[in-house]
Short mmCIF file of C-alpha atoms and ligand atoms in Angstrom, two decimals:
data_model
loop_
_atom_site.label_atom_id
_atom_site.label_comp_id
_atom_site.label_asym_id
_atom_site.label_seq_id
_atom_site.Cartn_x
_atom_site.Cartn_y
_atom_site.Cartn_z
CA UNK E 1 92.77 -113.74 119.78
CA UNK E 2 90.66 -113.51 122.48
CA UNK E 3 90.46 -115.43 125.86
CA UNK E 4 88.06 -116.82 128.31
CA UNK E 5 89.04 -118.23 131.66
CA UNK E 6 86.18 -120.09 133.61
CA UNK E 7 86.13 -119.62 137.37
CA UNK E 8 86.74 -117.29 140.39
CA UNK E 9 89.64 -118.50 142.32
CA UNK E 10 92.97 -117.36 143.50
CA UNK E 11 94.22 -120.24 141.20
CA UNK E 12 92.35 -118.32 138.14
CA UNK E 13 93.32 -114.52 139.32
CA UNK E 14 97.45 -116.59 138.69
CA UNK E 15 96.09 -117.87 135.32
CA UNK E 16 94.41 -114.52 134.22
CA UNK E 17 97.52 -112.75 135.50
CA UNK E 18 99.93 -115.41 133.07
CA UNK E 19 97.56 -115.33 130.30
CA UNK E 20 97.57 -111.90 130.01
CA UNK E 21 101.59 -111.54 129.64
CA UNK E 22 100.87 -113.43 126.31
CA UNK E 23 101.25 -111.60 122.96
CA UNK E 24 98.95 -113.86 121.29
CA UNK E 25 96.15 -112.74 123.96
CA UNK E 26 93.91 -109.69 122.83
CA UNK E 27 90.77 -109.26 124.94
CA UNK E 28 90.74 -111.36 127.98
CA UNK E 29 87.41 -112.55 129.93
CA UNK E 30 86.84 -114.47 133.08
CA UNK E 31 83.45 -116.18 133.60
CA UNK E 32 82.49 -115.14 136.75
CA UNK E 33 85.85 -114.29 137.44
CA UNK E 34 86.48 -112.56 140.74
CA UNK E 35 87.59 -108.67 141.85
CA UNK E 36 91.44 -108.61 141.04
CA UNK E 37 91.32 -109.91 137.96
CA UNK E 38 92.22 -106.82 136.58
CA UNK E 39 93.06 -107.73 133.40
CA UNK E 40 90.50 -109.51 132.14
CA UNK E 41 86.75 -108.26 131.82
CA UNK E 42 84.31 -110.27 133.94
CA UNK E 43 81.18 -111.94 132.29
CA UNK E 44 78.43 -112.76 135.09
CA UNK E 45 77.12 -116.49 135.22
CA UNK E 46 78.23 -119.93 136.32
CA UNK E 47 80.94 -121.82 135.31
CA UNK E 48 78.20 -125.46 135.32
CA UNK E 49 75.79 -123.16 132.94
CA UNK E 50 77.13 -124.72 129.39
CA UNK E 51 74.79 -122.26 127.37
CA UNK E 52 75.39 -119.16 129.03
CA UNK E 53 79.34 -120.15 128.08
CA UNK E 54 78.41 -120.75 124.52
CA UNK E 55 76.79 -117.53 124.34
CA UNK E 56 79.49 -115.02 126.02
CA UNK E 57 82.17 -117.37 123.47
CA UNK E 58 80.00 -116.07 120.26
CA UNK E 59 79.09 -112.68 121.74
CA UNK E 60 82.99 -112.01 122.26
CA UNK E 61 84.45 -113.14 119.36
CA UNK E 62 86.80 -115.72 122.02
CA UNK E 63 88.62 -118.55 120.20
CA UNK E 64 89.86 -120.26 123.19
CA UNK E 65 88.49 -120.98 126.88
CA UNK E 66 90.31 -122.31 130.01
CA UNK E 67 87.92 -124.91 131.75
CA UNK E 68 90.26 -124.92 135.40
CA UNK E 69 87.72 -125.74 138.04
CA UNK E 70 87.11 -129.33 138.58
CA UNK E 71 82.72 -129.32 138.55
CA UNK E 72 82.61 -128.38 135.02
CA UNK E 73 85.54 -130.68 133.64
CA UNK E 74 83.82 -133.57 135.04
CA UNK E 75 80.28 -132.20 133.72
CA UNK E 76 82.07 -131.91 130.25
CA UNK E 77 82.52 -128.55 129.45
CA UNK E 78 85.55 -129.31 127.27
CA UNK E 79 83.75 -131.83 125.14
CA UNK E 80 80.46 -129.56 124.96
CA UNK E 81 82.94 -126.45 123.16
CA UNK E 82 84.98 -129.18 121.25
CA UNK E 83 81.34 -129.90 119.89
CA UNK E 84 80.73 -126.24 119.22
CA UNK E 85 83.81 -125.72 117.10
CA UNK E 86 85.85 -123.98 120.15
CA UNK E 87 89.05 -124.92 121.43
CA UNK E 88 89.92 -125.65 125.29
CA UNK E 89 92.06 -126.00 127.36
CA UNK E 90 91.35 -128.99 129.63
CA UNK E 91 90.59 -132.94 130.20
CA UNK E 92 87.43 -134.42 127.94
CA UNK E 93 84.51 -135.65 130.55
CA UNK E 94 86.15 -139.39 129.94
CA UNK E 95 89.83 -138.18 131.03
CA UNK E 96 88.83 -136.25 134.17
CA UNK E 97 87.43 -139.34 135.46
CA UNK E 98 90.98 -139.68 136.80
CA UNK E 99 89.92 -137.11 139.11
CA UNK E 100 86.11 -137.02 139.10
CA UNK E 101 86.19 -140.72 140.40
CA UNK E 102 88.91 -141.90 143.11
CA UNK E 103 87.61 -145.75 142.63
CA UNK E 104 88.72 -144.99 138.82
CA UNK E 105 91.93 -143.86 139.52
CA UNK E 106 92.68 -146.37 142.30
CA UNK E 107 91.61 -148.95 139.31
CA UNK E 108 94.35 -147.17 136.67
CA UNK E 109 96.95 -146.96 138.79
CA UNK E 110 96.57 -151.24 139.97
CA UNK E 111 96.41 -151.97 136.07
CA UNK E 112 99.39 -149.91 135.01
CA UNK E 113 101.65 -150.60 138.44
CA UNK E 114 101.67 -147.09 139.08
CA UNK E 115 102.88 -147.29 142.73
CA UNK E 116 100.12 -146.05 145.23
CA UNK E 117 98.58 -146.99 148.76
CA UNK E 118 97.08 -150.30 149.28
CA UNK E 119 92.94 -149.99 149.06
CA UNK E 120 90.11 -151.84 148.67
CA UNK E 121 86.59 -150.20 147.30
CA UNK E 122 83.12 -150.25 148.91
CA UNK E 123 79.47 -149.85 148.31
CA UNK E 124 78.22 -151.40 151.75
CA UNK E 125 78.95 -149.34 154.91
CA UNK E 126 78.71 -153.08 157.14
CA UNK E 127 81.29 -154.38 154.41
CA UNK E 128 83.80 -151.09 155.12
CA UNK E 129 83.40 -150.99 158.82
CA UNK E 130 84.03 -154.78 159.41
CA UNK E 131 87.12 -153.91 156.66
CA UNK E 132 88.43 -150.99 158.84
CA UNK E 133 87.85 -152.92 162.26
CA UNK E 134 90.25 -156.47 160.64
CA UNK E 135 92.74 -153.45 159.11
CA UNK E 136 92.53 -151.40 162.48
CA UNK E 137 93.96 -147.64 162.39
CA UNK E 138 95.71 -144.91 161.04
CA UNK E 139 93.86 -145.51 158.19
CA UNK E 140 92.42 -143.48 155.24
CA UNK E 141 88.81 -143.09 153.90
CA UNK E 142 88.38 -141.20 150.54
CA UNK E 143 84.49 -140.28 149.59
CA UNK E 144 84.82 -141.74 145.93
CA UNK E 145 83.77 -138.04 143.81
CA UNK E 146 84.19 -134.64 144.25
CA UNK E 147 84.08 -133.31 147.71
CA UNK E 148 85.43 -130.10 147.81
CA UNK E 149 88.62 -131.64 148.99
CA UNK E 150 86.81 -132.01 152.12
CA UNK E 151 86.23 -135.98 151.13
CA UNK E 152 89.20 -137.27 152.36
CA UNK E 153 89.54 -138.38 156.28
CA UNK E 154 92.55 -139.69 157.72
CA UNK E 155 91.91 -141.90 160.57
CA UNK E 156 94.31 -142.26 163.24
CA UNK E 157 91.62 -143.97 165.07
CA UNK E 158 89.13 -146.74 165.05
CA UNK E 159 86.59 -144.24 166.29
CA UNK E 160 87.59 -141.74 163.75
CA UNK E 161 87.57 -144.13 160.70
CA UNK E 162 83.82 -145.83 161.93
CA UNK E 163 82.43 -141.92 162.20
CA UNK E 164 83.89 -141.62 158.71
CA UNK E 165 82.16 -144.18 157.17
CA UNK E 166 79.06 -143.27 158.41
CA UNK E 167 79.04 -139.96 157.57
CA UNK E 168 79.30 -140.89 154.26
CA UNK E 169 77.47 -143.93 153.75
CA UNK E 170 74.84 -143.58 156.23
CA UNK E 171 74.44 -139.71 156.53
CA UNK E 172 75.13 -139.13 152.97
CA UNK E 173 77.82 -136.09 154.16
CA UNK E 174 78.77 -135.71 150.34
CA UNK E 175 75.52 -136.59 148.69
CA UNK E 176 76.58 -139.32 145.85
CA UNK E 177 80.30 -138.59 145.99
CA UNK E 178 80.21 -140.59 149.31
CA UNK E 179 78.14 -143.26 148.30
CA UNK E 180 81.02 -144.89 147.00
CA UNK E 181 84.58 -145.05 149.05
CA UNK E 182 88.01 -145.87 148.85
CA UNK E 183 89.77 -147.00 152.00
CA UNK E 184 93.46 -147.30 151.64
CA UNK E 185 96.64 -147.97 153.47
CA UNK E 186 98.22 -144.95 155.59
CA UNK E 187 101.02 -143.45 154.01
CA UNK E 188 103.80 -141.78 155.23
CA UNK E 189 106.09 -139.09 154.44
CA UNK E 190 106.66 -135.59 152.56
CA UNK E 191 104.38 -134.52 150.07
CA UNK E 192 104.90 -133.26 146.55
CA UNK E 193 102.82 -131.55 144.08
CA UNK E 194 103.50 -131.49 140.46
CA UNK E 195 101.61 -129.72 138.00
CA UNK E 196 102.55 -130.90 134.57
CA UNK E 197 101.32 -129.94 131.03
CA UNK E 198 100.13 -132.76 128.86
CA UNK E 199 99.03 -133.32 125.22
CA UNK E 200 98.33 -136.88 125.84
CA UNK E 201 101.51 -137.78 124.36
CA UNK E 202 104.07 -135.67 126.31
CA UNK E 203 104.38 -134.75 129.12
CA UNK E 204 106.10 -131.77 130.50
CA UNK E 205 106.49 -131.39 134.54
CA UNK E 206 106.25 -127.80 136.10
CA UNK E 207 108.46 -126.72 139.30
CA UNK E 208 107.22 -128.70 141.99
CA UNK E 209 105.65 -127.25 145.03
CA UNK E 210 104.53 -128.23 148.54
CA UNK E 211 100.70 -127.56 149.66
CA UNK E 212 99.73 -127.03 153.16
CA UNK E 213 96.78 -128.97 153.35
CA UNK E 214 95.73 -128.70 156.94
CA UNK E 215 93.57 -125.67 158.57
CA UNK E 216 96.69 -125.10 161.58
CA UNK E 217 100.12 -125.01 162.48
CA UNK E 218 102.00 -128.38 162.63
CA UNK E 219 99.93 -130.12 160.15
CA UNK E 220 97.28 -130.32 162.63
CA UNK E 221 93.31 -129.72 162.24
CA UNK E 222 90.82 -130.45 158.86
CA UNK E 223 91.70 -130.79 155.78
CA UNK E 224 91.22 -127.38 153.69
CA UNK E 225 91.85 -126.81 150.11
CA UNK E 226 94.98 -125.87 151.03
CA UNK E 227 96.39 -122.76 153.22
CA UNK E 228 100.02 -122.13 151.51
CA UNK E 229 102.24 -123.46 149.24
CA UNK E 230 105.92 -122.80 148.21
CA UNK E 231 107.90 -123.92 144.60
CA UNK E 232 110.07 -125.42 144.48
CA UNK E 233 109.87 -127.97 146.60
CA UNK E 234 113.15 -129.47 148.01
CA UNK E 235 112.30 -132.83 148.43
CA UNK E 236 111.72 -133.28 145.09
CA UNK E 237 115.69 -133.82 144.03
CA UNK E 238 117.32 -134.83 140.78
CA UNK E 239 116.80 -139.04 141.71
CA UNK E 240 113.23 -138.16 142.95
CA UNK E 241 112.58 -136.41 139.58
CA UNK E 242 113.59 -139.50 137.81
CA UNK E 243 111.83 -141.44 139.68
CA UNK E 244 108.16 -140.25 139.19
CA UNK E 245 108.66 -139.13 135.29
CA UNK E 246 109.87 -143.28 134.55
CA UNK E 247 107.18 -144.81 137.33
CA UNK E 248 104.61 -142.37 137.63
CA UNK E 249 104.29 -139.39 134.93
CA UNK E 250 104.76 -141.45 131.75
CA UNK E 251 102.93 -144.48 132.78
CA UNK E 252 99.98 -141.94 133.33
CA UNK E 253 100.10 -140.37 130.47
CA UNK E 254 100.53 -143.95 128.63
CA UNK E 255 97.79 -145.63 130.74
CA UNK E 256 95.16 -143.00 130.11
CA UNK E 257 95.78 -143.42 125.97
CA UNK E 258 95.55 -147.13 126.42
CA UNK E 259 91.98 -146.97 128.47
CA UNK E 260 90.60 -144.23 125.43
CA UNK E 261 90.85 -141.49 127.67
CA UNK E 262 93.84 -139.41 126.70
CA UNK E 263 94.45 -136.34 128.50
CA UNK E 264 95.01 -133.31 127.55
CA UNK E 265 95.22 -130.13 130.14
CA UNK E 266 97.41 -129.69 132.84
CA UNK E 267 97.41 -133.16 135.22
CA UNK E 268 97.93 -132.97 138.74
CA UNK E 269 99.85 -135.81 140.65
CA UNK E 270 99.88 -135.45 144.51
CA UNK E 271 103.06 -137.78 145.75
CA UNK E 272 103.84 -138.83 148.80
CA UNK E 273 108.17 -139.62 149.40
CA UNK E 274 107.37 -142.90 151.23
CA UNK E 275 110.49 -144.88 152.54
CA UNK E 276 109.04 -147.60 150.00
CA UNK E 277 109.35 -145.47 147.16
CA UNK E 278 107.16 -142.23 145.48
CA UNK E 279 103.47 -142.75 145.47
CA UNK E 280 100.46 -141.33 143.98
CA UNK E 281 98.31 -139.85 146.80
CA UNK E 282 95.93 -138.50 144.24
CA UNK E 283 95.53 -136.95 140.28
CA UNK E 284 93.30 -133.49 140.20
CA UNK E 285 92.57 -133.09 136.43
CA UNK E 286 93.60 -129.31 136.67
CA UNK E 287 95.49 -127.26 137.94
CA UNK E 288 95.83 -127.08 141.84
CA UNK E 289 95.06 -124.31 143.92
CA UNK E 290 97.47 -122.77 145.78
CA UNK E 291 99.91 -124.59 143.99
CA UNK E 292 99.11 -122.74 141.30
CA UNK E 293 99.36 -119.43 142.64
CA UNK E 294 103.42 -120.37 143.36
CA UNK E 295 104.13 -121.85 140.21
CA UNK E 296 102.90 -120.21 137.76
CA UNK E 297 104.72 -116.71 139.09
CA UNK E 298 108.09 -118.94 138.13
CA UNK E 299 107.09 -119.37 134.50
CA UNK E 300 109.43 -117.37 131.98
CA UNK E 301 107.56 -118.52 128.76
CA UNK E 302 103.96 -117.86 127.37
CA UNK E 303 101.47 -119.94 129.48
CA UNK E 304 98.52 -119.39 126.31
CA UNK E 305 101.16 -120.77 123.81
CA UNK E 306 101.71 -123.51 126.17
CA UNK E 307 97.71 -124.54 126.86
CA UNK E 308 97.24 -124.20 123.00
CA UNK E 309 100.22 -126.71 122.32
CA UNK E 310 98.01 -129.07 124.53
CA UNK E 311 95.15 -129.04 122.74
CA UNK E 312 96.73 -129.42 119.15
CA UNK E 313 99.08 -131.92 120.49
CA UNK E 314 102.23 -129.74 120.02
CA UNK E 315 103.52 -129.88 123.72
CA UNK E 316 107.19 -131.65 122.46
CA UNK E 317 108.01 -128.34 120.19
CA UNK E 318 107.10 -126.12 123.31
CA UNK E 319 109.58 -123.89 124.77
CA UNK E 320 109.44 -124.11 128.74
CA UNK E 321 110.89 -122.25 130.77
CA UNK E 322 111.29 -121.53 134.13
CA UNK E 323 113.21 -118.75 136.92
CA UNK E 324 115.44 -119.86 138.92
CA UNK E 325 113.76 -118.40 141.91
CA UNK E 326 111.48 -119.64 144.43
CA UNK E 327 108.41 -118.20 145.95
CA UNK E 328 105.46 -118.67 148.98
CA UNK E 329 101.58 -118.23 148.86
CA UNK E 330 100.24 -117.39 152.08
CA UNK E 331 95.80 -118.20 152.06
CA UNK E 332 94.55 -115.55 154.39
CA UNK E 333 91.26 -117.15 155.16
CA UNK E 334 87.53 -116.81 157.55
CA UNK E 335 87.59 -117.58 160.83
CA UNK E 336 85.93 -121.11 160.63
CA UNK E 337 87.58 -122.32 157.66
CA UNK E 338 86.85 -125.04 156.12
CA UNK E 339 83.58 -125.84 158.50
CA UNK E 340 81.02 -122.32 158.97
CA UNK E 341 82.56 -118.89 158.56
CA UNK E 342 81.14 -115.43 158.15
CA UNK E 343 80.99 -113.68 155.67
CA UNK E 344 80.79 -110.02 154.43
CA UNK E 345 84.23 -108.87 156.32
CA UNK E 346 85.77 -105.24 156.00
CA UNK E 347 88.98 -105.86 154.07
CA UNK E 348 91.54 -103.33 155.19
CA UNK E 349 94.92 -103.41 153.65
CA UNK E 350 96.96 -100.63 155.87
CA UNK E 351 99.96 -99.68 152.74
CA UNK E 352 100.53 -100.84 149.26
CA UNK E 353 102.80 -103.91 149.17
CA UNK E 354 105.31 -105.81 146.88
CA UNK E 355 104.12 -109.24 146.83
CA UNK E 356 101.22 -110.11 144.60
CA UNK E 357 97.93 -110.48 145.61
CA UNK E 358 95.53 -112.92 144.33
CA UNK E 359 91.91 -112.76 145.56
CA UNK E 360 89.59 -115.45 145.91
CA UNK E 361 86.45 -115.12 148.40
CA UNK E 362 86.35 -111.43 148.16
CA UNK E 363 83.24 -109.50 147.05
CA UNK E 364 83.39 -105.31 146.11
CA UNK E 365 80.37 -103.08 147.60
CA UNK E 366 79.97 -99.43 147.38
CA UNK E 367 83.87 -99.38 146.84
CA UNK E 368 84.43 -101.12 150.06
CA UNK E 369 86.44 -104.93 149.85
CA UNK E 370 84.62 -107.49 151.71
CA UNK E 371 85.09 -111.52 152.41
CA UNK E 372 82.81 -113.71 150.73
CA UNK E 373 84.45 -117.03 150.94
CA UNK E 374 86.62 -119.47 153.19
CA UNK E 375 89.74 -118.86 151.58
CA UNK E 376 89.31 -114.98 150.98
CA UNK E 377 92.95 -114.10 149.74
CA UNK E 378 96.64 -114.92 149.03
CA UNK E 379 99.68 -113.02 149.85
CA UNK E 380 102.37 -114.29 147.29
CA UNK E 381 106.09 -113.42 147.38
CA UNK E 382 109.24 -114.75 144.77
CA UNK E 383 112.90 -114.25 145.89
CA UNK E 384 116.06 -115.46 144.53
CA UNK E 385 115.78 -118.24 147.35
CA UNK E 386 112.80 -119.66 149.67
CA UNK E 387 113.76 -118.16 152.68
CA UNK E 388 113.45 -114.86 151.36
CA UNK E 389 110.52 -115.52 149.36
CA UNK E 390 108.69 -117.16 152.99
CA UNK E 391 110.01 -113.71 155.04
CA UNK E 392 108.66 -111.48 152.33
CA UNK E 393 105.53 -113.09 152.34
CA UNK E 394 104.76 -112.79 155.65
CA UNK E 395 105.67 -109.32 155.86
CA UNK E 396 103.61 -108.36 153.66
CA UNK E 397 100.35 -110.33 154.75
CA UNK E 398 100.45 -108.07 158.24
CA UNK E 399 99.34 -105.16 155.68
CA UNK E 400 95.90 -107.47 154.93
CA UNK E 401 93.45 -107.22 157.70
CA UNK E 402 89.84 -108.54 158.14
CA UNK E 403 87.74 -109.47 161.77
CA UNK E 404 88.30 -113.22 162.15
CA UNK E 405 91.62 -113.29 159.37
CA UNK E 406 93.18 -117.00 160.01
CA UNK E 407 96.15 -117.87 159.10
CA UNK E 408 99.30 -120.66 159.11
CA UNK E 409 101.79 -119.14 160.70
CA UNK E 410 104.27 -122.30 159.30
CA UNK E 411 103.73 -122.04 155.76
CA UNK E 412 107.39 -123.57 153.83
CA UNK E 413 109.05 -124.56 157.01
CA UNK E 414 109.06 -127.28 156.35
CA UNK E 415 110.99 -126.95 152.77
CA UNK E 416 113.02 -124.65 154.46
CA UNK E 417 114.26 -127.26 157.17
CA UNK E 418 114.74 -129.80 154.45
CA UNK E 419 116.41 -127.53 152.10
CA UNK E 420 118.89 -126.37 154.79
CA UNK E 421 119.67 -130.19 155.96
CA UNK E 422 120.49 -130.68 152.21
CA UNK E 423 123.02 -127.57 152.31
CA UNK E 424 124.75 -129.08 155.77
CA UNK E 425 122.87 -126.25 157.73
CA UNK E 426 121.03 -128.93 159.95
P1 AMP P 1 93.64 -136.22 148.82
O1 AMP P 1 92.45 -135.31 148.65
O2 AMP P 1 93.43 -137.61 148.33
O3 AMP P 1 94.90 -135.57 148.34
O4 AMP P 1 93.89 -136.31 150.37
C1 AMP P 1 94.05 -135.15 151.15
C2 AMP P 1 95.22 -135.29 152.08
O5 AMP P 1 95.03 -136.41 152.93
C3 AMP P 1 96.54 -135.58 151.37
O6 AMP P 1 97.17 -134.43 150.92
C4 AMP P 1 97.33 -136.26 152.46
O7 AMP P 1 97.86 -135.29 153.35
C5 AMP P 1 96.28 -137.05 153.19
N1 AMP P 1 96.25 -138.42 152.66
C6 AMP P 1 95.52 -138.88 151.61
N2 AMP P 1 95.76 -140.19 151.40
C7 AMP P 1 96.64 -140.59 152.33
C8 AMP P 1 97.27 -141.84 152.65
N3 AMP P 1 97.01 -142.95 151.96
N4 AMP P 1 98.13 -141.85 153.70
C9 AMP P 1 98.37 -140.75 154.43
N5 AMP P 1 97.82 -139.55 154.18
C10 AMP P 1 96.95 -139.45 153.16
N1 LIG P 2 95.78 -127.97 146.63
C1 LIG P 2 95.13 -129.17 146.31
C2 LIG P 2 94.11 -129.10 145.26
O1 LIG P 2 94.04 -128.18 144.48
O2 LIG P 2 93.31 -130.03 145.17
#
């Protein structure tokens, strides 16, 4: 059968790379799809352009598409091929809400007692900065819709949280997305990412992984999309595991089917390991990215069988499984990232290397590799255990050179630190 993946990103180039392991996968496409994806051949367009999909989908003879970036799930893409006879992988319009609208999912998770921070939700900037100034700081303020990841600010101020406000409310920093905000209680404590596959019945956790959300060393600087990730990730033990599939995963899953908007796709739940308990930082109705990029490199079994089992509602027959391995994404990325950055960067890479590379924000002219994006590549490594996998990785990402490469220099020592306190090594 034949396959399209929509998008361009390093979190595709993993999913074209797993898709096309499959033996039920004949020709494979990627709409716009991005330089590495060897594999697959690219279609131009954009992933919001709903005809232009239709008509590549006929013209190819493709049975089944994979909607992963967020824009077009929330536009409804998935519902618009459902309509057209075509299966996909991916939330309905209705069930990426959970993503598409924080004050939504802040409203799910209160009904259901799915444990999260305190918030309240506002439409007034006076109302939200007399809120922040009785609450005082660190404090969080979440733009309400999709913001790039960028909509999130994490006051440890009073100054900080006021200028946050504004910029949405009164400067209109996100457009609409900001016109709406969450502000909610400061959590903290180690993060967790889980990726799981859902049916809207079952659902079926991946290997966990850790992001590294912040531009620099130490957790310090912006927010980015994210600027490494390793799987597994050792905070997320046997009792933790528990935890979030009887308090957070199934009431999720159950919630959604109550409200009419049962999800199908791959759900992402961003915890936080508070000394109060897990908590659900955020959903993304697809799959993360880097995350993805270190996860899906620790899948044994056929990722297309899996997505299709989501779709027909078949998950609970599924066979997953997994290596027992672990591995690190490194995000080589422009100087500037996430704010300005140049583009059109001489890619050099000095020797062939080992680890896998997945490109994202890289552009090919006259044979030459050039940047075209914040985050322009990923370095990713597996070993038999994370130490390994986090020395391999950066070995090989001194090969990968472009004027103004950033990158953390910290990515997984964090894991690493907990993982050896957990062996006695602290
Ligand atoms: P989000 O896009 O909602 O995942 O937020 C981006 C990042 O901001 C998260 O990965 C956390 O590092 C941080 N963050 C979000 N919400 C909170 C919170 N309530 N307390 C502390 N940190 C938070
Ligand atoms: N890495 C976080 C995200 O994909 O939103």
């Amino acid at each position: 059968m034949n396959i399209l993946v929509l998008g361009s990103g390093g979190r595709e180039h993993a999913i074209v790379k797993k898709i096309a392991e499959s033996p039920l996968c004949d020709k494979l496409f990627a709409l716009p799809g991005n330089y590495g994806m060897k594999e697959a051949k690219l279609i131009e367009g954009s992933v919001m352009d709903k005809d232009r999909v239709l008509k590549s989908v006929r013209e190819n003879d493709i049975s089944f598409v994979v909607v992963t970036p967020d824009d077009p799930l929330a536009d409804g893409m998935v519902d618009f091929l459902n309509e057209n006879g075509i299966a996909a992988f991916g939330p309905d319009k209705k069930a990426a809400k959970i993503e598409s609208s924080k004050a939504f999912a802040k409203n799910l998770m209160k009904k259901y007692s799915i444990p999260t921070a305190d918030y309240e939700i506002f439409t007034n900037a006076d109302d939200a900065l007399s809120y922040v100034r009785e609450k005082g700081a660190p404090i969080v303020i979440k733009a309400d819709g999709l913001a790039l990841g960028k909509g999130v600010t994490v006051a440890m101020t009073l100054d900080e949280a006021e200028k946050a406000i504004r910029d949405a409310m009164v400067s209109h920093k996100f457009g609409q997305s900001g016109e709406k905000i969450v502000i909610e209680e400061y959590l903290r404590g180690p993060e967790i990412s889980v990726l799981a596959f859902t049916d809207g019945q079952t659902v079926v956790p991946m290997v966990s992984s850790m992001d590294h959300k912040r531009a620099y060393d130490g957790d310090e600087g912006p927010n980015t999309g994210g600027m490494g990730a390793v799987a597994p990730n050792p905070y997320y033990d046997e009792e933790c595991q528990k935890e979030c599939m009887e308090r957070i995963f199934i009431p999720t899953i159950e919630a959604m089917r109550a409200e009419g908007s049962a999800f199908k796709g791959c759900l992402y739940f961003g915890l936080m390991k508070t000394e109060y308990g897990v908590k659900v930082i955020e959903y993304n109705s697809r799959f993360g990215d880097p995350e993805t990029q270190a996860v899906l490199p620790l899948l044994e079994s056929d990722l297309l069988a899996i997505m299709m089992s989501t779709t027909d509602g078949t998950l609970k027959e599924s066979k997953i499984e997994w290596k027992d391995a672990s591995s690190c994404v490194i995000a080589l990325a422009s100087s500037g990232y996430p704010e300005q950055y140049e583009k059109g960067k001489r890619i050099s890479i000095s020797h062939p290397i080992s680890s896998q590379i997945y490109y994202a924000g890289v552009q090919e002219k006259n044979g030459e590799l050039l940047t075209s994006g914040g985050r322009v590549l990923y370095v990713m490594a597996v070993a038999p255990d994370l130490k390994d996998a986090i020395e391999k990785a950066y070995e090989d990402v001194k090969a990968i050179s472009f004027d103004g490469a950033f990158l953390r220099k910290d990515i997984g020592m964090k894991a690493l630190e907990e993982e050896n306190g957990k062996k006695g090594l602290r």
